[in-house]
PDB file of C-alpha atoms in Angstrom:
ATOM      1  CA  MET S   1       0.000   0.000   0.000  1.00 39.00           C
ATOM      2  CA  ASN S   2       1.211   3.498  -0.789  1.00 41.00           C
ATOM      3  CA  SER S   3       2.010   5.509   2.343  1.00 41.00           C
ATOM      4  CA  THR S   4       0.585   8.762   0.895  1.00 52.00           C
ATOM      5  CA  ILE S   5      -2.974   7.401   1.040  1.00 52.00           C
ATOM      6  CA  LYS S   6      -4.470   7.641   4.531  1.00 59.00           C
ATOM      7  CA  PHE S   7      -5.269   4.056   5.520  1.00 72.00           C
ATOM      8  CA  GLY S   8      -6.089   3.223   1.894  1.00 75.00           C
ATOM      9  CA  ARG S   9      -9.000   5.692   1.741  1.00 81.00           C
ATOM     10  CA  SER S  10      -9.727   7.442  -1.522  1.00 83.00           C
ATOM     11  CA  TYR S  11     -12.549   9.295  -3.250  1.00 87.00           C
ATOM     12  CA  HIS S  12     -13.606  10.764  -6.571  1.00 88.00           C
ATOM     13  CA  LEU S  13     -16.151  13.599  -6.890  1.00 91.00           C
ATOM     14  CA  LYS S  14     -17.633  14.524 -10.252  1.00 93.00           C
ATOM     15  CA  VAL S  15     -19.702  17.717 -10.203  1.00 92.00           C
ATOM     16  CA  GLN S  16     -21.182  19.888 -12.938  1.00 89.00           C
ATOM     17  CA  GLY S  17     -20.148  23.522 -12.631  1.00 88.00           C
ATOM     18  CA  GLN S  18     -21.596  26.552 -14.424  1.00 88.00           C
ATOM     19  CA  THR S  19     -19.459  25.956 -17.529  1.00 89.00           C
ATOM     20  CA  GLN S  20     -17.907  22.475 -17.282  1.00 91.00           C
ATOM     21  CA  THR S  21     -17.798  19.183 -15.390  1.00 92.00           C
ATOM     22  CA  HIS S  22     -15.122  18.959 -12.705  1.00 91.00           C
ATOM     23  CA  ASP S  23     -13.352  15.798 -11.537  1.00 90.00           C
ATOM     24  CA  ILE S  24     -11.976  16.175  -8.013  1.00 89.00           C
ATOM     25  CA  ASP S  25      -9.801  13.462  -6.526  1.00 85.00           C
ATOM     26  CA  PHE S  26      -7.705  12.568  -3.522  1.00 77.00           C
ATOM     27  CA  PRO S  27      -5.311  14.069  -2.193  1.00 78.00           C
ATOM     28  CA  LEU S  28      -7.510  17.194  -1.897  1.00 84.00           C
ATOM     29  CA  THR S  29      -9.313  17.169   1.449  1.00 87.00           C
ATOM     30  CA  CYS S  30     -12.980  16.207   1.238  1.00 89.00           C
ATOM     31  CA  THR S  31     -15.239  16.037   4.270  1.00 89.00           C
ATOM     32  CA  PHE S  32     -18.673  14.616   3.575  1.00 90.00           C
ATOM     33  CA  SER S  33     -21.931  13.659   5.237  1.00 91.00           C
ATOM     34  CA  ILE S  34     -24.562  11.539   3.496  1.00 90.00           C
ATOM     35  CA  THR S  35     -27.989  11.041   5.054  1.00 88.00           C
ATOM     36  CA  ARG S  36     -30.139   8.168   3.808  1.00 84.00           C
ATOM     37  CA  THR S  37     -33.866   8.498   4.402  1.00 80.00           C
ATOM     38  CA  GLN S  38     -36.992   6.477   3.848  1.00 77.00           C
ATOM     39  CA  PHE S  39     -40.399   7.040   2.321  1.00 71.00           C
ATOM     40  CA  SER S  40     -41.088  10.565   1.029  1.00 69.00           C
ATOM     41  CA  SER S  41     -37.829  12.275   2.083  1.00 75.00           C
ATOM     42  CA  LEU S  42     -34.909  12.875  -0.255  1.00 81.00           C
ATOM     43  CA  ASN S  43     -31.425  11.567   0.497  1.00 86.00           C
ATOM     44  CA  GLU S  44     -29.016  14.400   1.270  1.00 90.00           C
ATOM     45  CA  GLY S  45     -25.280  14.796   0.700  1.00 92.00           C
ATOM     46  CA  LYS S  46     -23.050  17.568   2.046  1.00 95.00           C
ATOM     47  CA  PHE S  47     -19.479  17.953   0.799  1.00 95.00           C
ATOM     48  CA  SER S  48     -16.697  20.305   1.959  1.00 95.00           C
ATOM     49  CA  LEU S  49     -13.677  20.601  -0.334  1.00 93.00           C
ATOM     50  CA  LYS S  50     -10.398  22.270   0.556  1.00 93.00           C
ATOM     51  CA  GLY S  51      -7.639  23.153  -1.859  1.00 88.00           C
ATOM     52  CA  LEU S  52      -9.595  23.744  -5.072  1.00 90.00           C
ATOM     53  CA  ASN S  53      -8.064  26.146  -7.561  1.00 90.00           C
ATOM     54  CA  GLN S  54      -9.735  29.504  -8.253  1.00 90.00           C
ATOM     55  CA  LEU S  55     -11.265  28.376 -11.553  1.00 90.00           C
ATOM     56  CA  LYS S  56     -13.117  25.497  -9.886  1.00 91.00           C
ATOM     57  CA  GLN S  57     -14.104  27.634  -6.903  1.00 91.00           C
ATOM     58  CA  LYS S  58     -15.680  30.220  -9.201  1.00 91.00           C
ATOM     59  CA  ASP S  59     -17.364  27.667 -11.490  1.00 90.00           C
ATOM     60  CA  ILE S  60     -18.907  25.534  -8.714  1.00 91.00           C
ATOM     61  CA  TYR S  61     -21.475  28.044  -7.489  1.00 89.00           C
ATOM     62  CA  PHE S  62     -25.242  27.620  -7.242  1.00 86.00           C
ATOM     63  CA  ASP S  63     -27.625  29.811  -5.280  1.00 82.00           C
ATOM     64  CA  ARG S  64     -30.407  27.812  -3.613  1.00 72.00           C
ATOM     65  CA  ASN S  65     -32.735  30.841  -3.794  1.00 71.00           C
ATOM     66  CA  VAL S  66     -32.548  30.978  -7.589  1.00 68.00           C
ATOM     67  CA  VAL S  67     -34.525  28.322  -9.461  1.00 57.00           C
ATOM     68  CA  GLN S  68     -32.088  26.242 -11.483  1.00 59.00           C
ATOM     69  CA  SER S  69     -33.244  25.723 -15.064  1.00 64.00           C
ATOM     70  CA  LYS S  70     -31.012  22.695 -15.611  1.00 71.00           C
ATOM     71  CA  HIS S  71     -30.149  19.524 -13.784  1.00 75.00           C
ATOM     72  CA  VAL S  72     -26.754  19.923 -12.062  1.00 83.00           C
ATOM     73  CA  GLN S  73     -25.347  16.424 -11.567  1.00 87.00           C
ATOM     74  CA  ILE S  74     -23.039  15.306  -8.754  1.00 91.00           C
ATOM     75  CA  ASP S  75     -21.535  11.818  -8.324  1.00 92.00           C
ATOM     76  CA  PHE S  76     -19.432  10.803  -5.323  1.00 92.00           C
ATOM     77  CA  TYR S  77     -17.344   7.634  -5.233  1.00 90.00           C
ATOM     78  CA  ALA S  78     -15.488   6.590  -2.088  1.00 88.00           C
ATOM     79  CA  GLY S  79     -13.795   3.560  -0.643  1.00 87.00           C
ATOM     80  CA  TYR S  80     -10.497   1.851   0.053  1.00 85.00           C
ATOM     81  CA  THR S  81      -7.770   1.229  -2.505  1.00 78.00           C
ATOM     82  CA  ASN S  82      -4.081   0.391  -2.807  1.00 72.00           C
ATOM     83  CA  SER S  83      -3.412   2.812  -5.667  1.00 65.00           C
ATOM     84  CA  ILE S  84      -3.200   6.580  -5.985  1.00 59.00           C
ATOM     85  CA  SER S  85      -6.002   8.079  -8.075  1.00 50.00           C
ATOM     86  CA  THR S  86      -3.724  10.402 -10.047  1.00 53.00           C
ATOM     87  CA  VAL S  87      -1.168   7.847 -11.283  1.00 52.00           C
ATOM     88  CA  LEU S  88      -1.170   8.007 -15.094  1.00 52.00           C
ATOM     89  CA  GLY S  89      -4.664   9.511 -15.023  1.00 60.00           C
ATOM     90  CA  VAL S  90      -6.232   6.149 -14.124  1.00 61.00           C
ATOM     91  CA  ARG S  91      -8.686   6.225 -11.248  1.00 66.00           C
ATOM     92  CA  PRO S  92      -9.089   3.247  -8.962  1.00 68.00           C
ATOM     93  CA  SER S  93     -12.418   1.468  -9.094  1.00 81.00           C
ATOM     94  CA  LEU S  94     -14.485   2.862  -6.224  1.00 85.00           C
ATOM     95  CA  PRO S  95     -18.149   2.241  -5.373  1.00 88.00           C
ATOM     96  CA  LEU S  96     -20.725   4.937  -6.093  1.00 89.00           C
ATOM     97  CA  VAL S  97     -21.798   6.304  -2.699  1.00 90.00           C
ATOM     98  CA  PHE S  98     -24.031   9.214  -3.752  1.00 91.00           C
ATOM     99  CA  THR S  99     -25.562  10.540  -6.958  1.00 89.00           C
ATOM    100  CA  GLY S 100     -27.940  13.461  -7.148  1.00 89.00           C
ATOM    101  CA  SER S 101     -28.604  17.111  -7.944  1.00 87.00           C
ATOM    102  CA  VAL S 102     -26.712  20.094  -6.571  1.00 89.00           C
ATOM    103  CA  ARG S 103     -29.007  22.303  -4.508  1.00 87.00           C
ATOM    104  CA  ASN S 104     -26.516  24.816  -3.155  1.00 89.00           C
ATOM    105  CA  ALA S 105     -22.785  25.393  -3.722  1.00 92.00           C
ATOM    106  CA  TYR S 106     -20.518  28.212  -2.632  1.00 93.00           C
ATOM    107  CA  THR S 107     -16.953  28.978  -1.534  1.00 93.00           C
ATOM    108  CA  GLN S 108     -16.123  30.675   1.739  1.00 93.00           C
ATOM    109  CA  ARG S 109     -12.939  31.852   3.394  1.00 91.00           C
ATOM    110  CA  ASN S 110     -12.153  31.312   7.072  1.00 88.00           C
ATOM    111  CA  GLY S 111      -8.776  32.877   7.785  1.00 88.00           C
ATOM    112  CA  ALA S 112      -6.270  31.354   5.382  1.00 88.00           C
ATOM    113  CA  GLU S 113      -8.476  28.341   4.674  1.00 90.00           C
ATOM    114  CA  ILE S 114     -10.744  28.393   1.608  1.00 92.00           C
ATOM    115  CA  THR S 115     -13.544  25.812   1.563  1.00 94.00           C
ATOM    116  CA  THR S 116     -16.071  24.975  -1.147  1.00 94.00           C
ATOM    117  CA  GLU S 117     -19.362  23.729   0.311  1.00 95.00           C
ATOM    118  CA  ILE S 118     -21.790  21.649  -1.781  1.00 94.00           C
ATOM    119  CA  GLU S 119     -25.275  20.507  -0.743  1.00 93.00           C
ATOM    120  CA  ALA S 120     -27.093  17.980  -2.910  1.00 91.00           C
ATOM    121  CA  PHE S 121     -30.240  15.872  -2.955  1.00 87.00           C
ATOM    122  CA  ASP S 122     -30.766  12.460  -4.503  1.00 85.00           C
ATOM    123  CA  GLY S 123     -33.557  13.231  -6.958  1.00 69.00           C
ATOM    124  CA  GLY S 124     -33.695  16.854  -5.871  1.00 56.00           C
ATOM    125  CA  PHE S 125     -34.088  18.360  -9.335  1.00 57.00           C
ATOM    126  CA  ALA S 126     -37.160  16.245 -10.064  1.00 59.00           C
ATOM    127  CA  ALA S 127     -38.694  17.010  -6.671  1.00 58.00           C
ATOM    128  CA  LEU S 128     -38.156  20.769  -6.981  1.00 58.00           C
ATOM    129  CA  ASN S 129     -39.114  21.162 -10.635  1.00 57.00           C
ATOM    130  CA  SER S 130     -42.013  18.755 -11.174  1.00 63.00           C
ATOM    131  CA  SER S 131     -45.732  19.270 -10.975  1.00 67.00           C
ATOM    132  CA  ALA S 132     -48.819  17.162 -11.544  1.00 69.00           C
ATOM    133  CA  ASP S 133     -51.856  18.846 -13.032  1.00 72.00           C
ATOM    134  CA  PHE S 134     -54.787  16.577 -13.841  1.00 73.00           C
ATOM    135  CA  PRO S 135     -58.488  16.335 -13.055  1.00 74.00           C
ATOM    136  CA  TYR S 136     -59.422  14.314  -9.996  1.00 73.00           C
ATOM    137  CA  SER S 137     -62.997  13.312  -9.223  1.00 75.00           C
ATOM    138  CA  GLN S 138     -64.449  12.697  -5.791  1.00 80.00           C
ATOM    139  CA  GLY S 139     -65.053   8.994  -6.490  1.00 80.00           C
ATOM    140  CA  ASP S 140     -61.567   8.216  -7.899  1.00 78.00           C
ATOM    141  CA  LEU S 141     -59.514   5.669  -6.022  1.00 83.00           C
ATOM    142  CA  TYR S 142     -56.285   6.685  -4.305  1.00 81.00           C
ATOM    143  CA  SER S 143     -54.339   4.191  -6.460  1.00 84.00           C
ATOM    144  CA  VAL S 144     -55.707   5.807  -9.652  1.00 81.00           C
ATOM    145  CA  ALA S 145     -54.583   9.267  -8.495  1.00 79.00           C
ATOM    146  CA  MET S 146     -51.113   7.958  -7.552  1.00 80.00           C
ATOM    147  CA  ASN S 147     -50.725   6.262 -10.950  1.00 82.00           C
ATOM    148  CA  LYS S 148     -51.612   9.552 -12.677  1.00 77.00           C
ATOM    149  CA  ILE S 149     -49.036  11.435 -10.580  1.00 74.00           C
ATOM    150  CA  MET S 150     -46.305   8.874 -11.294  1.00 75.00           C
ATOM    151  CA  ARG S 151     -46.996   9.021 -15.047  1.00 74.00           C
ATOM    152  CA  THR S 152     -46.401  12.790 -15.060  1.00 69.00           C
ATOM    153  CA  MET S 153     -42.891  12.486 -13.564  1.00 63.00           C
TER     154      MET S 153
END
C-alpha cells in the first residue's frame, strides 16, 4: 500500500459547474456527510472541499434561492484502494456512494483556509421542478390518483 494514502481511503467527486464538469480526486481534502432516508424524504449529501483552484471555486457556485433551469449532476465515489487516483490519469475502481442534484454550492474563506461547500439531494431536481396537473374526481380511487401522478414524472 502506498504511504501517501491515509489508511487506503480514496474518493472521486464529479460535479457539474456553471461551464464544465469537474473531476476532483484525492489528495484534496474532502469532508462529507450523506444522510439516507426512507419514504417521502430525499437523500441528502453535504461535501466540503479544501484546496480547489480559483477556476473550480468560481465555477462551482449555485444559489439555492434561484430556481435552477437545468439539472446539475453530482456523483461521489469513495472507498479503500491500494493505488493513488492520479497515477497516469487512471482512477481506482471505487463504489458509487451518492448521486444526485446540486441544490446549493458556494466557496467561503475562514482565515487562510478556503472551503467549497456543496449541498445535494438524490432526486432533488425532479422534486423541486415537477408538478402534476390533472383532473381528480371525488369517487376516484387513491391508487388511480397515484398512478396519474407517477406518469407525469
